[in-house]
Coordinates of C-alpha atoms in Angstrom, one line a residue:
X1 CA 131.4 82.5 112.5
X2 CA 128.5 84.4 113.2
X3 CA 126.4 81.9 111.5
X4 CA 127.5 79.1 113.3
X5 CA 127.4 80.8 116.8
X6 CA 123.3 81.4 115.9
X7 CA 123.1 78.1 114.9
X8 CA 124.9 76.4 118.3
X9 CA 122.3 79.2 119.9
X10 CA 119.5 77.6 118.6
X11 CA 120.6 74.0 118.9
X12 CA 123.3 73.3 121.3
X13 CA 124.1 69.6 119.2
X14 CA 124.1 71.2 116.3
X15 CA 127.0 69.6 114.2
X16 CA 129.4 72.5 112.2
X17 CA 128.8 71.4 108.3
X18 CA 132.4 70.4 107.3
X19 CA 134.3 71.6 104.4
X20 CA 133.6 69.9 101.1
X21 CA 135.8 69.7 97.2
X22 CA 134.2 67.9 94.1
X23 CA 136.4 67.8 90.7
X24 CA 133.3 66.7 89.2
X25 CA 130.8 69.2 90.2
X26 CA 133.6 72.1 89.3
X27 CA 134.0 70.7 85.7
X28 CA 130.4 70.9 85.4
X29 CA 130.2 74.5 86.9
X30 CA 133.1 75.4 84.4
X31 CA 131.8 73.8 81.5
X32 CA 128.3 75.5 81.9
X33 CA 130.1 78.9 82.6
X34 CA 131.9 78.4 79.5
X35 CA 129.0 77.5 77.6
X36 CA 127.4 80.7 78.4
X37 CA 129.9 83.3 77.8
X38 CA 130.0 81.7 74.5
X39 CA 126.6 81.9 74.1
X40 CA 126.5 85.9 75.2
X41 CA 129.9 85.8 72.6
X42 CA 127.5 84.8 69.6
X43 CA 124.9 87.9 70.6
X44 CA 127.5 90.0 69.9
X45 CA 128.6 88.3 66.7
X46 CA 125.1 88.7 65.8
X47 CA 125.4 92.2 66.3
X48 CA 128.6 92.7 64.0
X49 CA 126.6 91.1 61.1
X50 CA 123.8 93.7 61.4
X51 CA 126.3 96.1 61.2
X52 CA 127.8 94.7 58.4
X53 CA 124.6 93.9 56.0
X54 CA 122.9 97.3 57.6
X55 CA 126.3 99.1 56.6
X56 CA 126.1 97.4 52.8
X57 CA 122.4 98.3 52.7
X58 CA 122.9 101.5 53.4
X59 CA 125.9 102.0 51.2
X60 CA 123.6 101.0 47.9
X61 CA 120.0 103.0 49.2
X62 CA 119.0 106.1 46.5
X63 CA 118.8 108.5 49.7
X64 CA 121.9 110.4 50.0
X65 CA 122.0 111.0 53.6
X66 CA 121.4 107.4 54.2
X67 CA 124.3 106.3 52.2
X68 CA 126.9 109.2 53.0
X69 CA 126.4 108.3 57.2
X70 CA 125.6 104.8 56.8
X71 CA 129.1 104.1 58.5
X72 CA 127.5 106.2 61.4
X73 CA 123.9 104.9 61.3
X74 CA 125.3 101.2 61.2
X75 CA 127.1 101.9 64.2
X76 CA 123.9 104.3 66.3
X77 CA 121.6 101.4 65.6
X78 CA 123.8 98.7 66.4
X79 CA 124.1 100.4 69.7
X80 CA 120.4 100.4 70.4
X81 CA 120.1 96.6 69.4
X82 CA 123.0 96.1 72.1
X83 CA 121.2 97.7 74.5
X84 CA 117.7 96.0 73.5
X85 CA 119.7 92.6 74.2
X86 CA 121.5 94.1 77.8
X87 CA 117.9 94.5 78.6
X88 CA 116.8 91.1 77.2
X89 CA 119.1 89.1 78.7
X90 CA 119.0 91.1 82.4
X91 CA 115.1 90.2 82.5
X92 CA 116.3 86.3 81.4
X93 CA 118.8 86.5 84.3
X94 CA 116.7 87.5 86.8
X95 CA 113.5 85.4 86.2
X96 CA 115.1 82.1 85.0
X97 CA 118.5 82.3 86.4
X98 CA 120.7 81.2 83.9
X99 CA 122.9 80.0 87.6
X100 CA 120.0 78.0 89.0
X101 CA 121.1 74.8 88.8
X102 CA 125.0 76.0 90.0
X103 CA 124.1 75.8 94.0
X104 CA 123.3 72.8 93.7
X105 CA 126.3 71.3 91.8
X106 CA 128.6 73.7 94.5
X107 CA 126.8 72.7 97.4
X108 CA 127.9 75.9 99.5
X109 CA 128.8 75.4 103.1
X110 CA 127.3 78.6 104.6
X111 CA 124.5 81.6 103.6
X112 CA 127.5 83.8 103.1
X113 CA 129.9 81.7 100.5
X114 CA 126.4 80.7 98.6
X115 CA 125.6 84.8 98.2
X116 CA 129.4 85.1 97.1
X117 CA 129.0 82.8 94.5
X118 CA 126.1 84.0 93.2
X119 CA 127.6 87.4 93.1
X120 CA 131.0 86.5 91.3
X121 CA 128.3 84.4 88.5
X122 CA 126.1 86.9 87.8
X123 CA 128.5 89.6 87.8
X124 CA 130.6 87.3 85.2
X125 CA 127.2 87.1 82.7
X126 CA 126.2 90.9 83.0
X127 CA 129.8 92.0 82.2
X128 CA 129.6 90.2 79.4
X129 CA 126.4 91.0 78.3
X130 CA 127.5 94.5 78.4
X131 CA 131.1 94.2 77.2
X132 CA 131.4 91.5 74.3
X133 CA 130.0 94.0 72.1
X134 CA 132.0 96.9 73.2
X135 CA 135.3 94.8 73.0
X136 CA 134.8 94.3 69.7
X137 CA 134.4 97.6 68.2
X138 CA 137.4 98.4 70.6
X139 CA 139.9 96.0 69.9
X140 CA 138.2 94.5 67.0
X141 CA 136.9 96.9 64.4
X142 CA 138.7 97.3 61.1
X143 CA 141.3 94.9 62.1
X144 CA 140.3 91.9 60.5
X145 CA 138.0 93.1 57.4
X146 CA 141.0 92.2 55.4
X147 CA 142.3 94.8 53.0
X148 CA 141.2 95.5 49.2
X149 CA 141.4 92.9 47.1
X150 CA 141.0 90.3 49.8
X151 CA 137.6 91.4 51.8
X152 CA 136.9 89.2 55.1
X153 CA 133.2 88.7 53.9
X154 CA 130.1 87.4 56.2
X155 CA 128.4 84.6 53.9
X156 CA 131.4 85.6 51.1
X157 CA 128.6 88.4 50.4
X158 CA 128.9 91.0 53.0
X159 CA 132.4 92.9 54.3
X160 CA 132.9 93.1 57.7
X161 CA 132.5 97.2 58.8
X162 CA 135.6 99.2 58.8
X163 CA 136.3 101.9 61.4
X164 CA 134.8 105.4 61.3
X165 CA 137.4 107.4 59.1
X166 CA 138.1 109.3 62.1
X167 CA 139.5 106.3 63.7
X168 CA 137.9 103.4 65.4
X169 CA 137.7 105.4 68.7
X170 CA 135.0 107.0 67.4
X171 CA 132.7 104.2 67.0
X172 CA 133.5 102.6 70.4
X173 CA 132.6 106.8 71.7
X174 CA 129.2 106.4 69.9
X175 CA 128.5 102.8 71.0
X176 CA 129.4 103.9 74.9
X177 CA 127.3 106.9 74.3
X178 CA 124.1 105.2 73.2
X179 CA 124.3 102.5 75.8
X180 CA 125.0 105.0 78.9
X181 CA 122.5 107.8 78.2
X182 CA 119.5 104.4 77.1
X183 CA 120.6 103.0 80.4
X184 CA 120.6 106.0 82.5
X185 CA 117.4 107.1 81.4
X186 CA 114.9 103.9 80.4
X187 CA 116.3 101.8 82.9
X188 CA 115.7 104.1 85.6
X189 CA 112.2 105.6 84.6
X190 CA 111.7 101.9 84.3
X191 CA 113.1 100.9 87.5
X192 CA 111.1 103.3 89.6
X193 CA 107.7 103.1 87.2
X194 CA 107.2 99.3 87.6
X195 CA 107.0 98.8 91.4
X196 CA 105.2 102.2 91.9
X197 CA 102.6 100.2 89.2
X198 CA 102.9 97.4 90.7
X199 CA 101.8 99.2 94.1
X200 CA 99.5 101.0 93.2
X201 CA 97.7 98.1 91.5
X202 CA 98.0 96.4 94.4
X203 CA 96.1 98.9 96.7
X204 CA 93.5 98.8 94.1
X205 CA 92.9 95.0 94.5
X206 CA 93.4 95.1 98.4
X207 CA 90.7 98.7 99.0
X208 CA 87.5 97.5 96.8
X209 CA 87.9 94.0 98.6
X210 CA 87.4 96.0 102.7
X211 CA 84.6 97.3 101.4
X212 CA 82.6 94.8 100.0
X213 CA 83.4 92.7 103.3
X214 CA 82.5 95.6 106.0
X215 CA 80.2 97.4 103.8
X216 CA 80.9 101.1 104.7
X217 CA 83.2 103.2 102.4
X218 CA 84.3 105.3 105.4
X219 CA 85.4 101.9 107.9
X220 CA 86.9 100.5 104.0
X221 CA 89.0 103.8 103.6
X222 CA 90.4 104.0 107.5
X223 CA 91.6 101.1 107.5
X224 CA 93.6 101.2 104.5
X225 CA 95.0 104.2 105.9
X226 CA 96.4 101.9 109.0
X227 CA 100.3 101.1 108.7
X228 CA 100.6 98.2 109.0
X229 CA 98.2 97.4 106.4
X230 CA 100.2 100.1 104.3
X231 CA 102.5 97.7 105.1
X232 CA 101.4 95.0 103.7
X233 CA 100.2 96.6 100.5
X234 CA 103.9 97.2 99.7
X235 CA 106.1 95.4 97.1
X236 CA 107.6 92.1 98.6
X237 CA 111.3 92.3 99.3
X238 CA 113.6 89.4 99.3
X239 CA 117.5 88.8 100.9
X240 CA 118.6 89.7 97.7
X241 CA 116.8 93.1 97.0
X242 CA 119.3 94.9 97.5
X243 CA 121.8 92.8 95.1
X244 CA 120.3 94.2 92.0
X245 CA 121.2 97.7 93.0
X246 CA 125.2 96.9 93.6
X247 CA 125.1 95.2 90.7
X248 CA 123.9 98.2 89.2
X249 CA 126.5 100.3 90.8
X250 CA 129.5 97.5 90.0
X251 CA 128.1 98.1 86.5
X252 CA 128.2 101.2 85.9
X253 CA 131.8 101.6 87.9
X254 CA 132.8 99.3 84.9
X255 CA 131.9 101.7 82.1
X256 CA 133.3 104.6 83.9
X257 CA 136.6 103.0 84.2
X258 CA 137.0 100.4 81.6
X259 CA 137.4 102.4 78.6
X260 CA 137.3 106.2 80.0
X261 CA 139.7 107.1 77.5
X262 CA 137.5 106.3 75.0
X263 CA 134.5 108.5 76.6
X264 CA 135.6 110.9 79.0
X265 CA 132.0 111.7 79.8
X266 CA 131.4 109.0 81.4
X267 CA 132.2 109.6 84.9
X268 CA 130.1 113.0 84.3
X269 CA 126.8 111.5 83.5
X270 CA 127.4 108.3 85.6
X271 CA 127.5 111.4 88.8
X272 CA 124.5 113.1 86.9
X273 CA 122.7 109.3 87.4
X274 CA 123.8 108.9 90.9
X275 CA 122.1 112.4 91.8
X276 CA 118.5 111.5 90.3
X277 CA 119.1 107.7 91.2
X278 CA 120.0 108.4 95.2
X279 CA 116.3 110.4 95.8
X280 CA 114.5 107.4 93.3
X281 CA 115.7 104.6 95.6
X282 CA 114.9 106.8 98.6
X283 CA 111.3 107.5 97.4
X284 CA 111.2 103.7 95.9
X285 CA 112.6 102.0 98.8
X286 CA 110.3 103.9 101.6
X287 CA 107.2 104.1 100.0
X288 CA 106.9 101.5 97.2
X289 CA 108.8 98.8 99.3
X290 CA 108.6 96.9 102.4
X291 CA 110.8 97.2 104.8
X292 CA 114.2 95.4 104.5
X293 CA 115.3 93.3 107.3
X294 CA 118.3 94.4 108.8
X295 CA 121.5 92.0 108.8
X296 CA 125.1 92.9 110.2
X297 CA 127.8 93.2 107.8
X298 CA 131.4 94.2 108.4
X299 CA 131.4 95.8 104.5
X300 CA 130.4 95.1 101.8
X301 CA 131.7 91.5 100.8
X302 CA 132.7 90.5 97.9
X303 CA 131.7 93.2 95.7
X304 CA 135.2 94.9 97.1
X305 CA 137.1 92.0 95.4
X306 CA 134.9 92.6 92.2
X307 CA 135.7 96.6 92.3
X308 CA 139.6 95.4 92.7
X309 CA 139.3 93.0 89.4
X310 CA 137.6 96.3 87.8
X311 CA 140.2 98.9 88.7
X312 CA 142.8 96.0 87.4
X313 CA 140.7 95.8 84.1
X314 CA 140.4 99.1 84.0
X315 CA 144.5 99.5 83.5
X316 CA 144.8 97.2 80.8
X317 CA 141.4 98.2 78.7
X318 CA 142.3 101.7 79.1
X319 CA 146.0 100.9 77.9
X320 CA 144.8 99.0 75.2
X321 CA 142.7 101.5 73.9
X322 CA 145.5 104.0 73.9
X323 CA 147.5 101.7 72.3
X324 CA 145.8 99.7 69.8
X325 CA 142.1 101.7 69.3
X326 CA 143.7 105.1 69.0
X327 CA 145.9 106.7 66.6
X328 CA 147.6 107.7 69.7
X329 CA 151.3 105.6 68.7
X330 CA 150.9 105.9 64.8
X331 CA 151.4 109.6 65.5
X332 CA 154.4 109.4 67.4
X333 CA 156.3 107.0 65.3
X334 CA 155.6 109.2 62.5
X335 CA 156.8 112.3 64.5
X336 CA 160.2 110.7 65.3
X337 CA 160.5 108.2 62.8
X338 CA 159.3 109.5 59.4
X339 CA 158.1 113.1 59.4
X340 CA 160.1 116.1 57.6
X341 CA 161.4 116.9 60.8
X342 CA 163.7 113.6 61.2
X343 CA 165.3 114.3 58.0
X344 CA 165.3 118.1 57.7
X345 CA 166.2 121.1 60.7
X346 CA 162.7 122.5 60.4
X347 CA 162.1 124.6 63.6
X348 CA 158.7 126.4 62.1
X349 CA 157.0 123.0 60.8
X350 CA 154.9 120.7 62.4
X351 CA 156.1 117.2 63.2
X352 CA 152.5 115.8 62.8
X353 CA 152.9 117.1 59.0
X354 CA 152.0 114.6 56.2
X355 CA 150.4 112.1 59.0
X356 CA 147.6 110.7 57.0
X357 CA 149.1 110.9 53.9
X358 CA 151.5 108.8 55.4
X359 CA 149.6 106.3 57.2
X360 CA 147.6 105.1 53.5
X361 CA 148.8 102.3 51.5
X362 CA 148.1 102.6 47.7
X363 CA 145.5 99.8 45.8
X364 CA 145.6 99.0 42.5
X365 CA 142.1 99.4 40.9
X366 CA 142.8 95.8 38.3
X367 CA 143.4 93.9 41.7
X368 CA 140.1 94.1 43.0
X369 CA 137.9 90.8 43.5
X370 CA 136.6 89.3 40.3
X371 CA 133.0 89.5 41.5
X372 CA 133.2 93.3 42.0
X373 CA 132.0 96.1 39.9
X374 CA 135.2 98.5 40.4
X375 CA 136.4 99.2 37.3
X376 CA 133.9 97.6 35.2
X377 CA 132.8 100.7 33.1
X378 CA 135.5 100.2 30.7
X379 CA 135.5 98.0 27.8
X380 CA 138.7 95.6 28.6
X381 CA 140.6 95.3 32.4
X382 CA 140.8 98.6 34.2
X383 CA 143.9 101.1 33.7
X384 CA 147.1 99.9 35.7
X385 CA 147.7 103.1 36.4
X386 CA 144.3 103.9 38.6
X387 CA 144.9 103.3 42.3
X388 CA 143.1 104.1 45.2
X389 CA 144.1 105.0 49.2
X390 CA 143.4 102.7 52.0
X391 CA 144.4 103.3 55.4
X392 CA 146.9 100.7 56.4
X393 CA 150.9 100.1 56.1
X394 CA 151.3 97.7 53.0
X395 CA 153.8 97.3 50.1
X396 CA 152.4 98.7 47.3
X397 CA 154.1 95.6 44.8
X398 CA 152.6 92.9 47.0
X399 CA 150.4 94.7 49.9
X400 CA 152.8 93.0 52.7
X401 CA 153.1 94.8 55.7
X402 CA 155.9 97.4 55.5
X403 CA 158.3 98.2 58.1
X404 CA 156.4 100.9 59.3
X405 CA 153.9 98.6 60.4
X406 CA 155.9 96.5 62.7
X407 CA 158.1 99.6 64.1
X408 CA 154.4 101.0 65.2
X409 CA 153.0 97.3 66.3
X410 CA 156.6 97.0 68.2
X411 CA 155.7 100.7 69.9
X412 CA 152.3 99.9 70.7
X413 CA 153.6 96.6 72.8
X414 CA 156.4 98.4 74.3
X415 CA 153.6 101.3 75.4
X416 CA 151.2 98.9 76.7
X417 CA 153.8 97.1 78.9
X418 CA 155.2 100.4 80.3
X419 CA 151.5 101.9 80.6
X420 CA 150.5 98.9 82.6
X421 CA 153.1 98.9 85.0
X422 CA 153.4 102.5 85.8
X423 CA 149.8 102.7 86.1
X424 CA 148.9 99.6 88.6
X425 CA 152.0 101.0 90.7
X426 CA 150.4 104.2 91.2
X427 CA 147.3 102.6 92.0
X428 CA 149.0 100.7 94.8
X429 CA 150.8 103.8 95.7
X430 CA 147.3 105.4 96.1
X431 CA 145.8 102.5 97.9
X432 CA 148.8 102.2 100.4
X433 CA 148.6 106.1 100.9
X434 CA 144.7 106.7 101.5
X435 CA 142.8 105.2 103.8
X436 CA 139.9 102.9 103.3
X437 CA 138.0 104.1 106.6
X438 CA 138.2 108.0 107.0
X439 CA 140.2 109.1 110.6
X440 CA 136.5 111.0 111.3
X441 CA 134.6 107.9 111.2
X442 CA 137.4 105.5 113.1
X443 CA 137.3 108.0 115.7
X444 CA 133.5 108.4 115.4
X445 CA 133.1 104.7 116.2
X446 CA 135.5 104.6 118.3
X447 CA 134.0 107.3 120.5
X448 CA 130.8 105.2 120.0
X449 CA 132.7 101.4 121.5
X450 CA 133.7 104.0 124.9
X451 CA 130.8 105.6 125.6
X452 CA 129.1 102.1 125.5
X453 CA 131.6 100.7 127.9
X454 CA 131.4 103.4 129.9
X455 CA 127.9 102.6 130.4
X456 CA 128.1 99.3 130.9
X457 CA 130.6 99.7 133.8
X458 CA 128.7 99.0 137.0
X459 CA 127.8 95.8 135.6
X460 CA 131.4 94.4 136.3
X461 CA 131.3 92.7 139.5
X462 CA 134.6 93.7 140.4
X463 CA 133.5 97.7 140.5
X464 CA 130.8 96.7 143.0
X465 CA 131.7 98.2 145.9
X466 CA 132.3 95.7 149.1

């Protein structure tokens, strides 16, 4: 509206551009949108195979530390490498623009749908240049490595990783961990080092050049001490300076809340960020930065329809993490379904007793793969009766899943459902009960609209008096 009222201002024929629909041009859009999370997809698969070789590497190195935590080393660097590609493919984003060519095929109508769009896009490709990985070692890891005897194998060489024996929690803690404190700390020393380089390199160009033209140090050095040259020795800003730093806030709202349950730290150290990061933007913005032109704007857009898809991901990550990533339902099958206590009146014992023994299924050594070396050291096949403990729920006879297994996989559905619900109706509940705009600024504003028309009173021709 606004748009088009400046618009009729500045021509009075102006013509309102009329609403426009291609099939074709949305195929095309969808197809290249699809082509790219697929693309950001195979990053992360590359990632799982590091993991996996480093993991086998590790496993056979002569250095005992190396092999006893190579689990936990596979997983640390893996991290950094994700991070080293966040950071890769944020610099791709924002010098080539892997959306470029989308305005064009979308055509938008006004400034304000064509800076929606490019918001919704490049939100899309960060998130999953963040996330792939982390969804993986979530709802991934350990799940489909197969089981003893029938190894999912990269190349039919290298196994897939298996969980930390902790529980695969723990990795996805250690992957958010890495990635949180690397960005928090090189991304922002980075953020605030490369303009003030970039400014100060600039004066340097700009000062030598006054002198040599006017000849006097003294004329050279007060003039660069004038604002408005100052000014103009600044970093350039753009109408989409700012976009870079809610993206950076949409971001990091998305670790804090997407799997919180798997690192309760995170709202702690994303607070810690916002502290140092408020008086670097401040310092950044007014002295290494030009000065932004100001635009109206009722809020904040779209990026309050991207915070309410986060909040909804948020419910189902976060429930899926309970229920599928921890050991959260296991346990409380076993408490009401299998432990001492369902079969005996024990007041003194605790439920949880006999949980891991519980939750391993039994291998038979003479079962393993041909190609492997377990079992080898003796002269003819390997003793029936050696057997070793994997964590799972199989049949022992013919490594089916047991009834255990479907009892907890029944739970786990039945928990997500429930969690789900209860928690996005609590959410509305809150939404419904607090108010977006605080009563103190309403009435601040409103204050504000009076005193103004107060002022503006004797204007009205019917206050004139006679």
């Amino acid at each position: 509206k606004e748009e088009l009222a400046l618009q009729l201002i500045n021509d009075i024929s102006h013509k309102p551009r009329e609403y426009q629909h291609s099939y074709f041009s949305s195929t095309i859009i969808l197809i290249l949108a699809l082509l790219l999370i697929m693309a950001l997809i195979g990053i992360a698969h590359m990632l799982v195979i590091y993991r996996a070789v480093a993991m086998a590497l590790l496993t056979q190195s002569k250095v005992n530390l190396l092999s006893k935590h190579a689990n936990t080393i596979a997983v640390m660097t893996g991290a950094v490498l994700h991070y080293i590609t966040i950071i890769i493919m944020t610099k791709v984003r924002s010098h080539m623009g892997p959306w470029a060519l989308l305005p064009f095929l979308e055509k938008p109508r006004t400034l304000c749908q064509q800076e929606n769009s490019f918001a919704v896009k490049i939100f899309i490709f960060q998130f999953f240049t963040n996330f792939s990985s982390l969804i993986y070692v979530a709802f991934f890891l350990g799940r489909i490595n197969g089981r003893p005897g029938d190894y999912t194998r990269i190349a039919r060489r290298w196994r897939l990783e298996e969980c930390h024996p902790s529980g695969c929690i723990t990795d996805l803690f250690i992957q958010m961990a890495i990635i949180m404190v690397l960005k928090q700390t090189i991304s922002n020393i980075m953020e605030y080092l490369i303009p003030l380089i970039s400014h100060q390199l600039r004066k340097k160009r700009r000062c030598p050049e006054k002198r040599r033209q006017r000849g006097e140090e003294v004329k050279a050095e007060e003039s660069c001490r004038e604002q408005w040259l100052k000014n103009y020795e600044l970093n350039e800003v753009h109408m989409f300076s700012l976009f870079d730093e809610y993206l950076e806030m949409v971001i990091q709202y998305s670790f804090t809340t997407i799997f919180v349950a798997a690192f309760p730290l995170a709202p702690l150290l994303a607070l810690i960020n916002n502290i140092i990061e408020i008086h670097m933007d401040a310092i950044k913005m007014m002295r290494l930065h030009r000065r932004l032109v100001p635009r109206k704007a009722k809020d904040i857009g779209i990026w309050l329809q991207v915070l309410e898809a986060i909040g909804i991901l948020a419910v189902i990550g976060n429930g899926l993490v309970i229920a599928i990533t921890s050991d959260f339902i296991p346990v409380q099958v076993y408490k009401y379904m299998y432990s001492p206590c369902t079969r005996e009146n024990h007041t003194s014992m605790d439920c949880s007793t006999g949980y891991i023994n519980n939750s391993l299924s039994v291998f038979r050594i003479q079962d393993f793969e041909a190609h492997t070396e377990a079992g080898m050291e003796w002269p003819g096949p390997a003793p029936t009766e050696l057997c070793c403990r994997y964590r799972d729920y199989r049949s022992a006879d013919d490594y089916t899943y047991t009834a255990q297994f479907w009892h907890i996989f029944a739970a786990r559905l039945a928990f997500l459902i429930l969690f789900e619900h209860v928690a996005l109706c609590v959410k509305l509940i809150a939404a419904w009960y607090i108010p977006d705009v605080p009563q103190r600024v309403k009435n601040k504003i409103l204050k504000e609209k009076h005193q103004n028309l107060k002022e503006s009173w004797w204007v009205m021709p019917w206050k004139v008096p006679g």
